[in-house]
Amino acid sequence: MRVTQEGNLYQLTWLPRIFPVNCYLIEEEQELTLIDAGMSYSMKGILIQAEKLRKPLTRIVLTHGHMDHVGALDGLKKNVPEAKVYISERDASLLAGDRSLRPGEPQSPVKGSVPSKIVTGPDVLLHEGDRIGSLVAVNTPGHTPGSMSFQDQRSGAVIAGDAFQTFRAVAVSGKKVPWFPFPAMATWNLEQALASAYKLIELNPSLLGVGHGNLLLDPVEAMKRAAAEAEGLLSGGGAVHG
Ligand SMILES: [Zn+2]
């Protein structure tokens, strides 16, 4: 596991060169918040890094319900039962293995690997604007119907889950990147993802952290370029929901 620190944020990465999967530890004054729970094999590294920081892990916040973001959840809960689990109200359904759509949502199919064996449920259902320590929750649907991003109010850093990827290329979720198309293939709805990308740009993040790929400092210009490319996909008549 690779650890990259930027201020209060620690990016933990497995397989950084081949198939990177990230989790984040956010350091607060007295405690730690984990954003995303990686794969089942990510558990040990998360616990070791939390131990190094000498603060209790009190919250596990999930950006969305896909398996590569919740894989270590049951193991973590076993080791740190006092940690509370947070996920958007909408993606709590995905976490429970339910990929059905709700009335009023675009009726494109929910894609990607949805858990079938995770037994841990959420303690807190998140809504737009909720505070989790220094983080503020932002609805950024598109990759999944209930995808959320989190902005640290101290630094302006944004953790966006799979709303963007930065591995191989900076791209909006739903735009296929050569050699790493997997986030796009797991994306529910590109139109929604693009609207969420613009919403994230509006937050003027100082840093962008995503599920797959390296941290991006001063990311706004790159995010704008990625949004323009996704826009081109939609307006070019070649709308890809892959
Ligand atoms: Zn995903």
Short mmCIF file of C-alpha atoms and ligand atoms in Angstrom, two decimals:
data_model
loop_
_atom_site.label_atom_id
_atom_site.label_comp_id
_atom_site.label_asym_id
_atom_site.label_seq_id
_atom_site.Cartn_x
_atom_site.Cartn_y
_atom_site.Cartn_z
CA MET A 1 0.00 0.00 0.00
CA ARG A 2 1.22 3.47 -0.89
CA VAL A 3 0.50 6.46 1.38
CA THR A 4 0.41 10.02 0.03
CA GLN A 5 -0.11 12.87 2.50
CA GLU A 6 -1.46 16.34 1.74
CA GLY A 7 -2.07 18.25 4.98
CA ASN A 8 -4.84 16.51 6.93
CA LEU A 9 -5.50 14.04 4.16
CA TYR A 10 -3.85 10.66 3.61
CA GLN A 11 -4.48 8.82 0.36
CA LEU A 12 -3.99 5.06 0.73
CA THR A 13 -3.48 3.26 -2.58
CA TRP A 14 -3.37 -0.38 -3.53
CA LEU A 15 -1.90 -1.46 -6.90
CA PRO A 16 -1.03 2.15 -7.83
CA ARG A 17 0.47 1.19 -11.19
CA ILE A 18 -1.90 -1.51 -12.41
CA PHE A 19 -5.38 -1.08 -10.97
CA PRO A 20 -5.28 1.65 -8.35
CA VAL A 21 -7.91 1.59 -5.62
CA ASN A 22 -7.87 4.46 -3.12
CA CYS A 23 -9.17 5.09 0.38
CA TYR A 24 -8.64 8.28 2.36
CA LEU A 25 -7.97 8.98 6.00
CA ILE A 26 -8.99 12.48 7.06
CA GLU A 27 -7.29 13.61 10.24
CA GLU A 28 -9.36 15.64 12.68
CA GLU A 29 -8.17 17.09 15.99
CA GLN A 30 -9.19 14.05 18.03
CA GLU A 31 -10.13 11.39 15.54
CA LEU A 32 -9.92 9.94 12.05
CA THR A 33 -12.51 9.65 9.31
CA LEU A 34 -12.06 7.01 6.62
CA ILE A 35 -13.52 7.79 3.21
CA ASP A 36 -14.25 4.56 1.34
CA ALA A 37 -13.29 1.07 2.38
CA GLY A 38 -11.50 -0.32 -0.68
CA MET A 39 -11.33 -4.04 -1.31
CA SER A 40 -11.36 -6.73 1.38
CA TYR A 41 -7.56 -6.86 1.22
CA SER A 42 -7.36 -3.13 2.02
CA MET A 43 -8.38 -3.61 5.65
CA LYS A 44 -4.97 -4.31 7.18
CA GLY A 45 -3.34 -1.30 5.56
CA ILE A 46 -6.13 1.01 6.69
CA LEU A 47 -5.82 -0.18 10.30
CA ILE A 48 -2.01 0.09 10.25
CA GLN A 49 -2.12 3.66 8.93
CA ALA A 50 -4.79 4.64 11.48
CA GLU A 51 -2.57 3.20 14.21
CA LYS A 52 0.39 5.24 12.97
CA LEU A 53 -1.65 8.41 13.26
CA ARG A 54 -2.44 7.55 16.91
CA LYS A 55 -6.05 8.66 16.75
CA PRO A 56 -9.22 6.57 16.88
CA LEU A 57 -11.05 5.78 13.67
CA THR A 58 -14.57 6.94 14.50
CA ARG A 59 -16.24 7.26 11.10
CA ILE A 60 -16.35 5.31 7.85
CA VAL A 61 -17.86 7.43 5.08
CA LEU A 62 -18.71 5.80 1.74
CA THR A 63 -18.83 7.78 -1.51
CA HIS A 64 -21.01 5.13 -3.15
CA GLY A 65 -22.05 1.52 -2.90
CA HIS A 66 -19.76 -0.20 -5.41
CA MET A 67 -17.84 -3.22 -4.18
CA ASP A 68 -14.36 -1.75 -4.69
CA HIS A 69 -15.30 1.06 -2.26
CA VAL A 70 -16.97 -1.04 0.45
CA GLY A 71 -15.02 -4.32 0.29
CA ALA A 72 -13.26 -4.00 3.66
CA LEU A 73 -16.34 -2.65 5.45
CA ASP A 74 -17.32 -5.81 7.35
CA GLY A 75 -13.72 -6.48 8.40
CA LEU A 76 -13.24 -2.90 9.57
CA LYS A 77 -16.48 -2.97 11.53
CA LYS A 78 -15.31 -6.15 13.25
CA ASN A 79 -12.02 -4.52 14.25
CA VAL A 80 -13.40 -1.05 15.03
CA PRO A 81 -17.02 -1.66 16.04
CA GLU A 82 -17.38 1.85 17.47
CA ALA A 83 -16.81 3.46 14.04
CA LYS A 84 -20.06 4.77 12.56
CA VAL A 85 -20.83 4.06 8.91
CA TYR A 86 -22.14 6.85 6.65
CA ILE A 87 -23.53 6.61 3.12
CA SER A 88 -26.08 8.59 1.13
CA GLU A 89 -29.68 7.62 1.69
CA ARG A 90 -29.87 6.66 -2.00
CA ASP A 91 -26.78 4.46 -2.21
CA ALA A 92 -27.67 2.68 1.05
CA SER A 93 -29.88 0.61 -1.28
CA LEU A 94 -26.86 -0.34 -3.41
CA LEU A 95 -24.91 -1.25 -0.28
CA ALA A 96 -27.77 -3.61 0.57
CA GLY A 97 -27.47 -5.18 -2.90
CA ASP A 98 -30.51 -3.49 -4.42
CA ARG A 99 -29.84 -1.95 -7.84
CA SER A 100 -33.45 -1.08 -8.65
CA LEU A 101 -34.24 2.45 -9.82
CA ARG A 102 -36.62 4.86 -8.17
CA PRO A 103 -39.45 6.80 -9.80
CA GLY A 104 -38.23 10.06 -11.28
CA GLU A 105 -34.68 8.82 -11.88
CA PRO A 106 -33.26 8.38 -15.37
CA GLN A 107 -34.04 4.77 -16.20
CA SER A 108 -30.54 3.77 -17.31
CA PRO A 109 -29.40 0.61 -15.53
CA VAL A 110 -27.24 0.80 -12.41
CA LYS A 111 -23.92 -0.71 -13.41
CA GLY A 112 -20.81 -2.00 -11.72
CA SER A 113 -20.31 -4.47 -8.93
CA VAL A 114 -22.95 -4.07 -6.24
CA PRO A 115 -22.30 -5.94 -2.96
CA SER A 116 -24.06 -9.20 -2.33
CA LYS A 117 -22.40 -10.28 0.91
CA ILE A 118 -21.73 -7.11 2.91
CA VAL A 119 -23.66 -7.39 6.17
CA THR A 120 -22.73 -4.01 7.68
CA GLY A 121 -25.45 -1.42 7.27
CA PRO A 122 -25.17 2.33 7.63
CA ASP A 123 -25.51 4.10 10.98
CA VAL A 124 -26.13 7.47 9.35
CA LEU A 125 -27.90 8.22 6.05
CA LEU A 126 -26.39 11.29 4.41
CA HIS A 127 -28.09 14.15 2.62
CA GLU A 128 -26.80 17.18 0.74
CA GLY A 129 -25.01 19.62 3.06
CA ASP A 130 -24.58 17.25 6.01
CA ARG A 131 -21.42 17.79 8.07
CA ILE A 132 -19.15 14.94 9.05
CA GLY A 133 -16.43 16.54 11.14
CA SER A 134 -14.65 18.96 8.79
CA LEU A 135 -16.33 17.42 5.73
CA VAL A 136 -19.46 18.63 3.99
CA ALA A 137 -21.48 16.13 1.91
CA VAL A 138 -22.34 17.03 -1.70
CA ASN A 139 -24.72 15.02 -3.87
CA THR A 140 -22.87 14.07 -7.06
CA PRO A 141 -25.03 11.45 -8.78
CA GLY A 142 -24.08 9.94 -12.10
CA HIS A 143 -21.57 7.19 -11.42
CA THR A 144 -24.29 5.71 -9.21
CA PRO A 145 -27.66 7.32 -8.35
CA GLY A 146 -26.52 8.17 -4.81
CA SER A 147 -22.83 9.00 -5.31
CA MET A 148 -21.57 11.66 -2.91
CA SER A 149 -18.47 13.81 -2.69
CA PHE A 150 -16.99 15.44 0.39
CA GLN A 151 -15.25 18.79 0.75
CA ASP A 152 -12.94 19.48 3.67
CA GLN A 153 -13.86 22.95 4.91
CA ARG A 154 -10.36 23.52 6.29
CA SER A 155 -8.42 22.96 3.06
CA GLY A 156 -10.97 23.02 0.25
CA ALA A 157 -9.90 19.50 -0.78
CA VAL A 158 -12.63 17.42 -2.43
CA ILE A 159 -12.88 13.64 -2.31
CA ALA A 160 -15.11 12.74 -5.22
CA GLY A 161 -15.23 8.94 -5.22
CA ASP A 162 -15.72 7.87 -8.82
CA ALA A 163 -17.34 11.14 -10.02
CA PHE A 164 -13.96 11.66 -11.70
CA GLN A 165 -11.00 9.40 -12.32
CA THR A 166 -7.40 10.57 -12.60
CA PHE A 167 -5.68 7.29 -13.55
CA ARG A 168 -4.39 7.32 -17.17
CA ALA A 169 -6.37 10.53 -17.78
CA VAL A 170 -8.54 12.98 -15.85
CA ALA A 171 -12.08 12.11 -16.88
CA VAL A 172 -15.67 12.57 -15.79
CA SER A 173 -17.29 9.32 -14.74
CA GLY A 174 -18.84 7.76 -17.84
CA LYS A 175 -16.16 8.95 -20.28
CA LYS A 176 -14.13 5.89 -21.27
CA VAL A 177 -10.38 6.29 -20.79
CA PRO A 178 -8.15 4.03 -22.88
CA TRP A 179 -6.33 1.44 -20.72
CA PHE A 180 -8.56 2.17 -17.73
CA PRO A 181 -12.21 2.19 -18.85
CA PHE A 182 -13.52 0.44 -15.74
CA PRO A 183 -15.03 3.44 -13.90
CA ALA A 184 -16.85 4.40 -17.12
CA MET A 185 -18.11 0.87 -17.59
CA ALA A 186 -19.52 0.99 -14.05
CA THR A 187 -21.29 4.33 -14.58
CA TRP A 188 -25.05 4.65 -14.36
CA ASN A 189 -25.72 7.91 -16.22
CA LEU A 190 -23.33 10.24 -18.06
CA GLU A 191 -25.69 13.27 -18.20
CA GLN A 192 -26.02 13.21 -14.42
CA ALA A 193 -22.28 12.62 -14.03
CA LEU A 194 -21.55 15.66 -16.15
CA ALA A 195 -23.91 17.87 -14.14
CA SER A 196 -22.17 16.64 -10.99
CA ALA A 197 -18.76 17.38 -12.52
CA TYR A 198 -19.81 21.00 -13.05
CA LYS A 199 -21.11 21.12 -9.48
CA LEU A 200 -17.71 19.95 -8.22
CA ILE A 201 -15.89 22.52 -10.38
CA GLU A 202 -18.09 25.21 -8.77
CA LEU A 203 -16.72 24.18 -5.36
CA ASN A 204 -13.32 25.40 -6.60
CA PRO A 205 -11.43 22.53 -4.96
CA SER A 206 -7.81 23.00 -3.95
CA LEU A 207 -7.21 19.29 -4.44
CA LEU A 208 -9.13 16.43 -6.06
CA GLY A 209 -8.99 12.93 -4.62
CA VAL A 210 -10.75 10.11 -6.45
CA GLY A 211 -11.24 6.37 -6.18
CA HIS A 212 -8.89 5.51 -9.00
CA GLY A 213 -5.79 7.60 -9.67
CA ASN A 214 -3.38 10.01 -8.03
CA LEU A 215 -4.21 13.17 -6.10
CA LEU A 216 -4.56 16.22 -8.28
CA LEU A 217 -3.45 19.59 -6.87
CA ASP A 218 -5.10 22.76 -8.23
CA PRO A 219 -7.41 20.51 -10.25
CA VAL A 220 -9.98 23.00 -11.58
CA GLU A 221 -8.52 23.50 -15.07
CA ALA A 222 -8.10 19.76 -15.60
CA MET A 223 -11.65 19.16 -14.33
CA LYS A 224 -12.99 21.77 -16.78
CA ARG A 225 -11.18 20.09 -19.68
CA ALA A 226 -12.57 16.71 -18.62
CA ALA A 227 -16.10 18.16 -18.41
CA ALA A 228 -15.73 19.64 -21.91
CA GLU A 229 -14.69 16.23 -23.23
CA ALA A 230 -17.67 14.54 -21.60
CA GLU A 231 -19.90 17.30 -22.99
CA GLY A 232 -18.54 16.50 -26.45
CA LEU A 233 -19.50 12.85 -26.01
CA LEU A 234 -23.08 13.82 -25.21
CA SER A 235 -23.56 16.53 -27.84
CA GLY A 236 -21.73 14.48 -30.49
CA GLY A 237 -24.66 12.11 -30.55
CA GLY A 238 -22.45 9.35 -29.25
CA ALA A 239 -23.83 9.34 -25.74
CA VAL A 240 -22.16 6.43 -24.02
CA HIS A 241 -23.66 5.05 -20.86
CA GLY A 242 -20.99 2.37 -20.65
ZN ZN B 1 -17.63 2.96 -8.54
#
